[in-house]
Coordinates of C-alpha atoms and ligand atoms in Angstrom, one line a residue:
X1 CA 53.0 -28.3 -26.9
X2 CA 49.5 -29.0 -27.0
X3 CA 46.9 -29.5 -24.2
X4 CA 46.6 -33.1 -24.8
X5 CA 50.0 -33.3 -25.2
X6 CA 50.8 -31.5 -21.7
X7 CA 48.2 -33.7 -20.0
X8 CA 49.4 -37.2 -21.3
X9 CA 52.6 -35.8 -20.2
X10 CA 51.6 -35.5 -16.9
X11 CA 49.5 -38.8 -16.6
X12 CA 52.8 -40.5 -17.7
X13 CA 54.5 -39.2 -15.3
X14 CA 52.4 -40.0 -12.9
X15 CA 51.7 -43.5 -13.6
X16 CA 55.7 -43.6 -13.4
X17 CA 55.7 -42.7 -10.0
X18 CA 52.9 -45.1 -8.7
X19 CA 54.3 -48.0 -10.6
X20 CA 57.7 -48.2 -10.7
X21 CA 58.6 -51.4 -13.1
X22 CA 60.0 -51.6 -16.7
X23 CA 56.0 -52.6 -18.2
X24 CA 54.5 -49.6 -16.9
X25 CA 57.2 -47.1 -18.3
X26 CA 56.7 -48.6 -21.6
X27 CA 53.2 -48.9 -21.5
X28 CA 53.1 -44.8 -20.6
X29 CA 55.2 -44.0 -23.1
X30 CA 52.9 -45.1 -25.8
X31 CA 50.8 -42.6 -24.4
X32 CA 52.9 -40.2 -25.0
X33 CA 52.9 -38.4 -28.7
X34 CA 54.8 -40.0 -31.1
X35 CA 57.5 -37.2 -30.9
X36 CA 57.9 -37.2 -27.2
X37 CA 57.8 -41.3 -27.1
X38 CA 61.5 -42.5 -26.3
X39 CA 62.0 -46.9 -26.4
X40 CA 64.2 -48.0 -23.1
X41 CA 65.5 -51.4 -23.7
X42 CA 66.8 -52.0 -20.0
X43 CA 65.7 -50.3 -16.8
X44 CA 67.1 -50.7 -13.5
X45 CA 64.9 -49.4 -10.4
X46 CA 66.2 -45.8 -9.7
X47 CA 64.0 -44.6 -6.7
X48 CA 66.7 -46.3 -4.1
X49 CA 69.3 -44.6 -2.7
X50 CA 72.4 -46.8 -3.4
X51 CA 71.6 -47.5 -6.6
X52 CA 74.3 -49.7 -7.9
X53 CA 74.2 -51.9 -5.1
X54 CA 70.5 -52.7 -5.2
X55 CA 69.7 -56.1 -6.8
X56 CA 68.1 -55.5 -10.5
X57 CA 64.8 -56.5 -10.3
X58 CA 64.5 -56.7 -13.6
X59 CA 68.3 -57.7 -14.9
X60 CA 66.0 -60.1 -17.1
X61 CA 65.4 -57.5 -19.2
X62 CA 68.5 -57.1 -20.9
X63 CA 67.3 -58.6 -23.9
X64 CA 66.1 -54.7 -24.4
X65 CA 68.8 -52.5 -26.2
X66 CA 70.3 -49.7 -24.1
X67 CA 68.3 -46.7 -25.2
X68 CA 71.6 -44.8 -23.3
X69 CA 74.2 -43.0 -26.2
X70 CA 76.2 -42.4 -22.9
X71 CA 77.9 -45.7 -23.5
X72 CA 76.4 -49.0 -21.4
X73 CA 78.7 -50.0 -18.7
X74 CA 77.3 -53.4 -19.6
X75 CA 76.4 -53.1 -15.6
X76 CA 73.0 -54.3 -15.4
X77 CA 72.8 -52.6 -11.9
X78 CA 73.8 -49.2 -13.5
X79 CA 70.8 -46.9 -13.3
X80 CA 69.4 -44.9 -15.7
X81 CA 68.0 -41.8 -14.6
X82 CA 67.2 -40.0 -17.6
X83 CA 63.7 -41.9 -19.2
X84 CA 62.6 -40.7 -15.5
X85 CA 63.7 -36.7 -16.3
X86 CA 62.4 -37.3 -20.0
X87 CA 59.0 -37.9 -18.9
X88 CA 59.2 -35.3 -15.9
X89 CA 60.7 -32.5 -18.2
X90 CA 57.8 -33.2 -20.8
X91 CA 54.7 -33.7 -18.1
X92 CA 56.4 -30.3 -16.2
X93 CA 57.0 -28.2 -19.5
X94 CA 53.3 -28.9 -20.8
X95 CA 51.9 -27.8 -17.3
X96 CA 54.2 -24.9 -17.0
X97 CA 52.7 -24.1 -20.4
X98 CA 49.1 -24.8 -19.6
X99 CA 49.0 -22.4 -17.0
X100 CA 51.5 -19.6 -18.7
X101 CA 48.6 -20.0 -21.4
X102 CA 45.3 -19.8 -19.0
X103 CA 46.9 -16.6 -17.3
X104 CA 47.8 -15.1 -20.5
X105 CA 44.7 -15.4 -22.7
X106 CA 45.9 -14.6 -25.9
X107 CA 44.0 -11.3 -26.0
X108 CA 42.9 -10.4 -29.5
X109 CA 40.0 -13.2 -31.0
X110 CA 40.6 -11.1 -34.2
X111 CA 44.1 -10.5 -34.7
X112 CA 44.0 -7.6 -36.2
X113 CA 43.2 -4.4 -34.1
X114 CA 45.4 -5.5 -30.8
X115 CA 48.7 -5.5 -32.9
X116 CA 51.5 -4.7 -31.1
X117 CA 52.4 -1.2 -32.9
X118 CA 49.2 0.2 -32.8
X119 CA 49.1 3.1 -30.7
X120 CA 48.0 3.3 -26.7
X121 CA 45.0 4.4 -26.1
X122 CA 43.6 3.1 -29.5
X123 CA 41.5 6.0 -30.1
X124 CA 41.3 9.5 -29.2
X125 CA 38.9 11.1 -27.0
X126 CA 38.8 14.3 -29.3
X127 CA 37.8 12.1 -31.9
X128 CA 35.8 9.7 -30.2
X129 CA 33.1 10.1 -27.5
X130 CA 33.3 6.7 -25.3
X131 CA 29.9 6.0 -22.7
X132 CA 29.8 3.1 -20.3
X133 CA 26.5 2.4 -19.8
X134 CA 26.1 -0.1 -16.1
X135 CA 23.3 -1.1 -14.1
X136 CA 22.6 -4.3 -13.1
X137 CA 21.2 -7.2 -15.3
X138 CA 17.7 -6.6 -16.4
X139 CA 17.9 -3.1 -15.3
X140 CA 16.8 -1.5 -18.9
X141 CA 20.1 -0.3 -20.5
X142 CA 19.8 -2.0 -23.7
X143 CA 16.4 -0.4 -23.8
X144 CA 17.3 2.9 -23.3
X145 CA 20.7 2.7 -25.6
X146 CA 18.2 2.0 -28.4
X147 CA 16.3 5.0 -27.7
X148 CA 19.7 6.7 -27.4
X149 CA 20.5 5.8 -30.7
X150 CA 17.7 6.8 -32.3
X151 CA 17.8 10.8 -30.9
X152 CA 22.0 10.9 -30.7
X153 CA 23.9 8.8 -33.2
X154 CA 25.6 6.6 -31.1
X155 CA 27.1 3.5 -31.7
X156 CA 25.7 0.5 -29.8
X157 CA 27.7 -1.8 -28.5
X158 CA 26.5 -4.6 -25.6
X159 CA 29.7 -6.4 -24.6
X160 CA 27.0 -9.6 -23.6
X161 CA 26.3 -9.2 -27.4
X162 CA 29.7 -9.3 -28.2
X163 CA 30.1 -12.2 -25.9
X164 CA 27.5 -14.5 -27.2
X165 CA 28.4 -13.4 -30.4
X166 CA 32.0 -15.1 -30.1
X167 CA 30.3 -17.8 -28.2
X168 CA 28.3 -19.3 -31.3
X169 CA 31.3 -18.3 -33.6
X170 CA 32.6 -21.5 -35.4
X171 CA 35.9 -22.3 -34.6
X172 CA 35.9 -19.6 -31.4
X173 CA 39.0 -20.8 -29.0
X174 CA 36.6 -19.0 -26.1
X175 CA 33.5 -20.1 -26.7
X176 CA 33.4 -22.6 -23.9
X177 CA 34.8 -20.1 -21.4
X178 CA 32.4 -17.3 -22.2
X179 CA 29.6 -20.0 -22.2
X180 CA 30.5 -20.8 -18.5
X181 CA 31.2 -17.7 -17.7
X182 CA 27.7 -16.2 -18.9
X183 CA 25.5 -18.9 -17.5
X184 CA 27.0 -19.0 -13.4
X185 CA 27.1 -14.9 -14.1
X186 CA 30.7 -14.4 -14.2
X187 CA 32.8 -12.0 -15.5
X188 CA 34.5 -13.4 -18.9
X189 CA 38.4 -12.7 -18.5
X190 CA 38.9 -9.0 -19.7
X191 CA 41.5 -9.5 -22.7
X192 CA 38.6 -11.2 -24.4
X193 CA 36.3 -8.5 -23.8
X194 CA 38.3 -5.9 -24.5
X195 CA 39.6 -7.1 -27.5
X196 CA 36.0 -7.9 -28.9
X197 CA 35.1 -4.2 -28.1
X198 CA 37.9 -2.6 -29.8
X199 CA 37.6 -4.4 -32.9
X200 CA 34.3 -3.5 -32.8
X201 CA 35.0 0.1 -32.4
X202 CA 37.4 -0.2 -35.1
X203 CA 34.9 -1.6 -37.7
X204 CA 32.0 0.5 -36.8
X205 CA 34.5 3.7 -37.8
X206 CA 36.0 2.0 -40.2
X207 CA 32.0 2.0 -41.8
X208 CA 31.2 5.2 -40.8
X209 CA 34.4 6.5 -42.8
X210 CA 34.6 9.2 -40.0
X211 CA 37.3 9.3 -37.8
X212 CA 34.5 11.2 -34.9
X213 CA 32.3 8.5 -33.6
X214 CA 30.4 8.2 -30.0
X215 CA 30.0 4.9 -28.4
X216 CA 27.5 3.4 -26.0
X217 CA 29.3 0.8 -24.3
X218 CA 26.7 -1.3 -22.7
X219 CA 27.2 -3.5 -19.9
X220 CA 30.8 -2.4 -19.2
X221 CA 33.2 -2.1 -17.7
X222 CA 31.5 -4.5 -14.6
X223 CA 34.6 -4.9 -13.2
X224 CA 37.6 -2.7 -12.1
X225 CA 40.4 -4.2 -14.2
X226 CA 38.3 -4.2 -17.4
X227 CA 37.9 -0.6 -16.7
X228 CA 41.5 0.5 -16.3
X229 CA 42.5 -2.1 -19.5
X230 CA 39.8 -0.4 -21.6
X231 CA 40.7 3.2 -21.0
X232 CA 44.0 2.9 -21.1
X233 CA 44.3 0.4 -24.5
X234 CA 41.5 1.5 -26.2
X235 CA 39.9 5.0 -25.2
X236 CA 39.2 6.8 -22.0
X237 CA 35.4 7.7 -21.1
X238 CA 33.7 10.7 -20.9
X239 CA 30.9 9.6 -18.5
X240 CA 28.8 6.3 -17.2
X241 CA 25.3 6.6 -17.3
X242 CA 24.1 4.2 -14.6
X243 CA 20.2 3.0 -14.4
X244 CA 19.9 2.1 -10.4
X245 CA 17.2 -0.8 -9.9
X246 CA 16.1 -2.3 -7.3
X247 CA 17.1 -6.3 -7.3
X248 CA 13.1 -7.0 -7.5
X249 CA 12.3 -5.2 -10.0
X250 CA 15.0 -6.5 -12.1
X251 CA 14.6 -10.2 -11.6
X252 CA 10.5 -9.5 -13.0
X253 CA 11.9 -8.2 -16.0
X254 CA 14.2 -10.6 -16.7
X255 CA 12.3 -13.7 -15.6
X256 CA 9.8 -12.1 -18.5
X257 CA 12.5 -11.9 -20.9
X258 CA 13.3 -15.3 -19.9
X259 CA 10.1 -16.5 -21.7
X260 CA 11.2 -15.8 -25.1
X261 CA 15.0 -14.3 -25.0
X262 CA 16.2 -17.6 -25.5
X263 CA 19.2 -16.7 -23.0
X264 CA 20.9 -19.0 -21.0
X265 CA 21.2 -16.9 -18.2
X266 CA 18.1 -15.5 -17.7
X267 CA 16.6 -18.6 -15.4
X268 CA 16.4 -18.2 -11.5
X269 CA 19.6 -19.7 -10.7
X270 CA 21.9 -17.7 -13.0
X271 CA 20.3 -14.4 -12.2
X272 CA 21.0 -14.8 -8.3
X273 CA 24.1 -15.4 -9.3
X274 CA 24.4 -12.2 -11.8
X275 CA 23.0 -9.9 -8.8
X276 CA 25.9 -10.8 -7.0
X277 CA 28.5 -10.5 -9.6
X278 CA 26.9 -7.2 -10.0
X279 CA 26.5 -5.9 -6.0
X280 CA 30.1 -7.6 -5.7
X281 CA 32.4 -6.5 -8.7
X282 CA 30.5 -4.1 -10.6
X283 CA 29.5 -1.6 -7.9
X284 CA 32.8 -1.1 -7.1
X285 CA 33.2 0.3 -10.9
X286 CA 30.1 2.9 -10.3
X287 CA 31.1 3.8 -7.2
X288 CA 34.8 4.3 -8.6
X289 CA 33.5 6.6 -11.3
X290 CA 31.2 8.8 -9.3
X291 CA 34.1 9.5 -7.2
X292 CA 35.4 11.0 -10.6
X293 CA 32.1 13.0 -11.4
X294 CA 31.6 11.3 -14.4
X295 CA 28.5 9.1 -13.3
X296 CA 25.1 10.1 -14.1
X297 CA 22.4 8.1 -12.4
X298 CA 18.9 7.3 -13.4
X299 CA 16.1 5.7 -11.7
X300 CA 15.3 2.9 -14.1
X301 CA 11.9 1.7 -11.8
X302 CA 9.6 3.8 -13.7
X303 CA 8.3 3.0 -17.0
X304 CA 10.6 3.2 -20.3
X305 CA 9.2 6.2 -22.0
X306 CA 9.8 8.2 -18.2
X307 CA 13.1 6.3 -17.9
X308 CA 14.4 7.7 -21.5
X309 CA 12.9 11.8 -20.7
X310 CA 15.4 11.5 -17.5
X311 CA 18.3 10.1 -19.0
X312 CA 18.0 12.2 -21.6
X313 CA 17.2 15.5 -19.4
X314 CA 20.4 14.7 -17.8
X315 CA 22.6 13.8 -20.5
X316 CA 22.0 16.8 -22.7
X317 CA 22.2 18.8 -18.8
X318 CA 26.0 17.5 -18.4
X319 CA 27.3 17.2 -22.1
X320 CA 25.4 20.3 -23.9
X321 CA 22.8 19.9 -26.7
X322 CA 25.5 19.4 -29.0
X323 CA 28.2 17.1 -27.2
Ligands
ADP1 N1 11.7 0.8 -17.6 C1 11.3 -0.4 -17.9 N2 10.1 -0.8 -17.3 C2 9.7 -2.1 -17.6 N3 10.3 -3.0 -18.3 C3 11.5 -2.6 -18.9 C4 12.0 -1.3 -18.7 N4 13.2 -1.3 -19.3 C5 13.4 -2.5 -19.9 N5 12.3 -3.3 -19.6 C6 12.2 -4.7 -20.0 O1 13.0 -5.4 -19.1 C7 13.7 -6.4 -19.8 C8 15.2 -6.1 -19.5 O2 15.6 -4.9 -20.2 P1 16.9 -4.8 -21.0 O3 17.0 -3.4 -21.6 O4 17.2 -6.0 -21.8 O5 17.9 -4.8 -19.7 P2 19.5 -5.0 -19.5 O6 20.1 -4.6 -20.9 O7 19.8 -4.0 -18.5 O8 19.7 -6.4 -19.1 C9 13.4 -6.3 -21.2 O9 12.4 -7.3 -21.5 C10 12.8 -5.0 -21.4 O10 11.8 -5.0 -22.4
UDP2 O1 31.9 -7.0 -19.8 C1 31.2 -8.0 -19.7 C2 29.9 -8.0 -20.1 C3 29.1 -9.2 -19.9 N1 29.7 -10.3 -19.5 C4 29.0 -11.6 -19.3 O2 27.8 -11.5 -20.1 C5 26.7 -11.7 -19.2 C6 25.5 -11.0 -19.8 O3 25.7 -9.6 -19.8 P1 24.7 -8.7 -20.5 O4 25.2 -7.3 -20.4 O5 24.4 -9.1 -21.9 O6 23.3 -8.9 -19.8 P2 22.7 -8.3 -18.4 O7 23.3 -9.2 -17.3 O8 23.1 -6.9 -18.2 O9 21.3 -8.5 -18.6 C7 27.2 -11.3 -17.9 O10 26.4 -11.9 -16.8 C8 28.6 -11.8 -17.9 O11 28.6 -13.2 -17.7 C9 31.1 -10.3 -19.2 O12 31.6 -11.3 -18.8 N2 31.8 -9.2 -19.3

């Protein structure tokens, strides 16, 4: 059943229940989809708890066919309960649906990597070399993962890229979500992300024709659940490199980008609300990591060029020359 369908389900329903009289029930039927629309021909009150003693207000209406296969008593004070569970059972089963459908985000905008056989985690880490790469918004990480790319053959990939990239796709059945989500600097449901990320992965060694790739993963995991859902469908990190900014710095930077990044979020309003996404939900991600000695933090105030010497001082410190 379709949204619309589930929602004139439920505003049938209830009119039903505010206006209990023969003209409103067939006036909210006719809301209803063809397939779900029913034609009563007689209706008794039902809401009454001695039902065939109460006077028919509308006995009148007899003129009306019995819609009942039950066989009419020919007792115009005989109620007939069922129009009432008709409309109830089709408001009730679209809602039920509705939500069943919002919790479970169908995962995969792709359909192709996230089928069901493929195996768990997606790819191996002997094969392939996964780096989250956090820090708050406006803290430099897409900077540095271009510089990154350049001296390391990584693979770049910004979930917010991804994001806006499913955003402006034609046809996208997220694209309003992830547009909300983005502009009050809120985390987009994980299934989405994920999913966008794997196939990503997959294409990019799919390209290469190596099965050995590395991956910067920029600007995730910002929250714990994406975290556990990413290692555990698609591959487990080796490390997070995290670029530590203070809030002022960051909101200069990206009220400059601002002037020509064309970005809805980067505007006062949604970046106070990013910082606290980010001191909020995605701290917790760092700090859940470094507990694991796999965080490497740089201190992205400095400059880019002294930025990029430290983060890459400490990289080739932890992984080797030739990780
Ligand atoms: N170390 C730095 N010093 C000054 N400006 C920087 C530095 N790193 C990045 N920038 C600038 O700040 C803005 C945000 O950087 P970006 O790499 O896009 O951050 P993030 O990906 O963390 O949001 C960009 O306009 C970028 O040119
Ligand atoms: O895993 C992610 C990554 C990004 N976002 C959304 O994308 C926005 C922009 O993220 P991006 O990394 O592009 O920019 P940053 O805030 O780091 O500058 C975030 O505020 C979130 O709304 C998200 O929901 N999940």
């Amino acid at each position: 059943m379709s949204i619309a369908a589930a929602a004139v389900g439920r505003q049938a329903w209830r009119k039903l229940a505010r206006n209990n009289s023969t003209a409103a029930i067939r006036r909210t039927i006719s809301l209803l989809p063809k397939s779900q629309q029913f034609r009563p021909t007689s209706f008794v009150p039902a809401f009454t708890a001695n039902a065939s003693k109460a006077a028919p207000r509308f006995s009148q209406s007899q003129q009306y066919r019995s819609y009942s296969s039950g066989g009419s008593s020919g007792d115009g004070t005989k109620v007939k309960f069922w129009p009432f569970v008709l409309v109830l059972a089709a408001g009730t089963g679209g809602w039920v649906l509705l939500i069943n459908r919002q919790k479970n985000m169908p995962p995969n905008p792709k359909q192709t990597a996230s089928s069901s056989a493929k195996p768990t985690p997606a790819f191996s880490p002997s094969e392939v070399t996964v780096l989250f790469v956090l820090g708050g918004p406006g803290a430099g990480k897409g900077t540095q993962c271009a510089n990154l790319v350049n001296d390391f053959s990584f693979h770049h990939l910004s979930a917010g890229d991804l994001l806006r990239a499913e955003q402006d796709r034609p046809g996208s059945q997220y694209g309003q979500l992830i547009q909300d989500c983005i502009k009050n600097g809120a985390i987009v449901p994980m299934e989405v992300t994920v999913a966008l990320l794997e196939n990503a992965m997959a294409d990019a060694i799919a390209k290469s024709g190596s099965k050995k790739a590395r991956f910067l993963i920029d600007g995730f995991p910002r929250k714990m659940d994406q975290a556990f859902q990413f290692e555990k469908v698609v591959c487990p990190a080796k490390l997070v490199l995290f670029f530590d900014c203070p809030e002022q710095v960051m909101e200069g930077r990206l009220l400059e980008r601002g002037k020509t990044s064309g970005r809805a979020d980067d505007n006062a309003e949604s970046i106070r609300k990013r910082f606290r996404t980010f001191v909020e939900t995605s701290m917790p991600v760092v700090e859940y990591y470094d507990k694991e000695g796999k965080v490497i933090k740089v201190d992205a105030t400095p400059g880019p060029k002294e930025v990029y010497e430290d983060v890459k001082r400490k990289l080739v410190g932890k992984l080797g020359e030739n990780f």
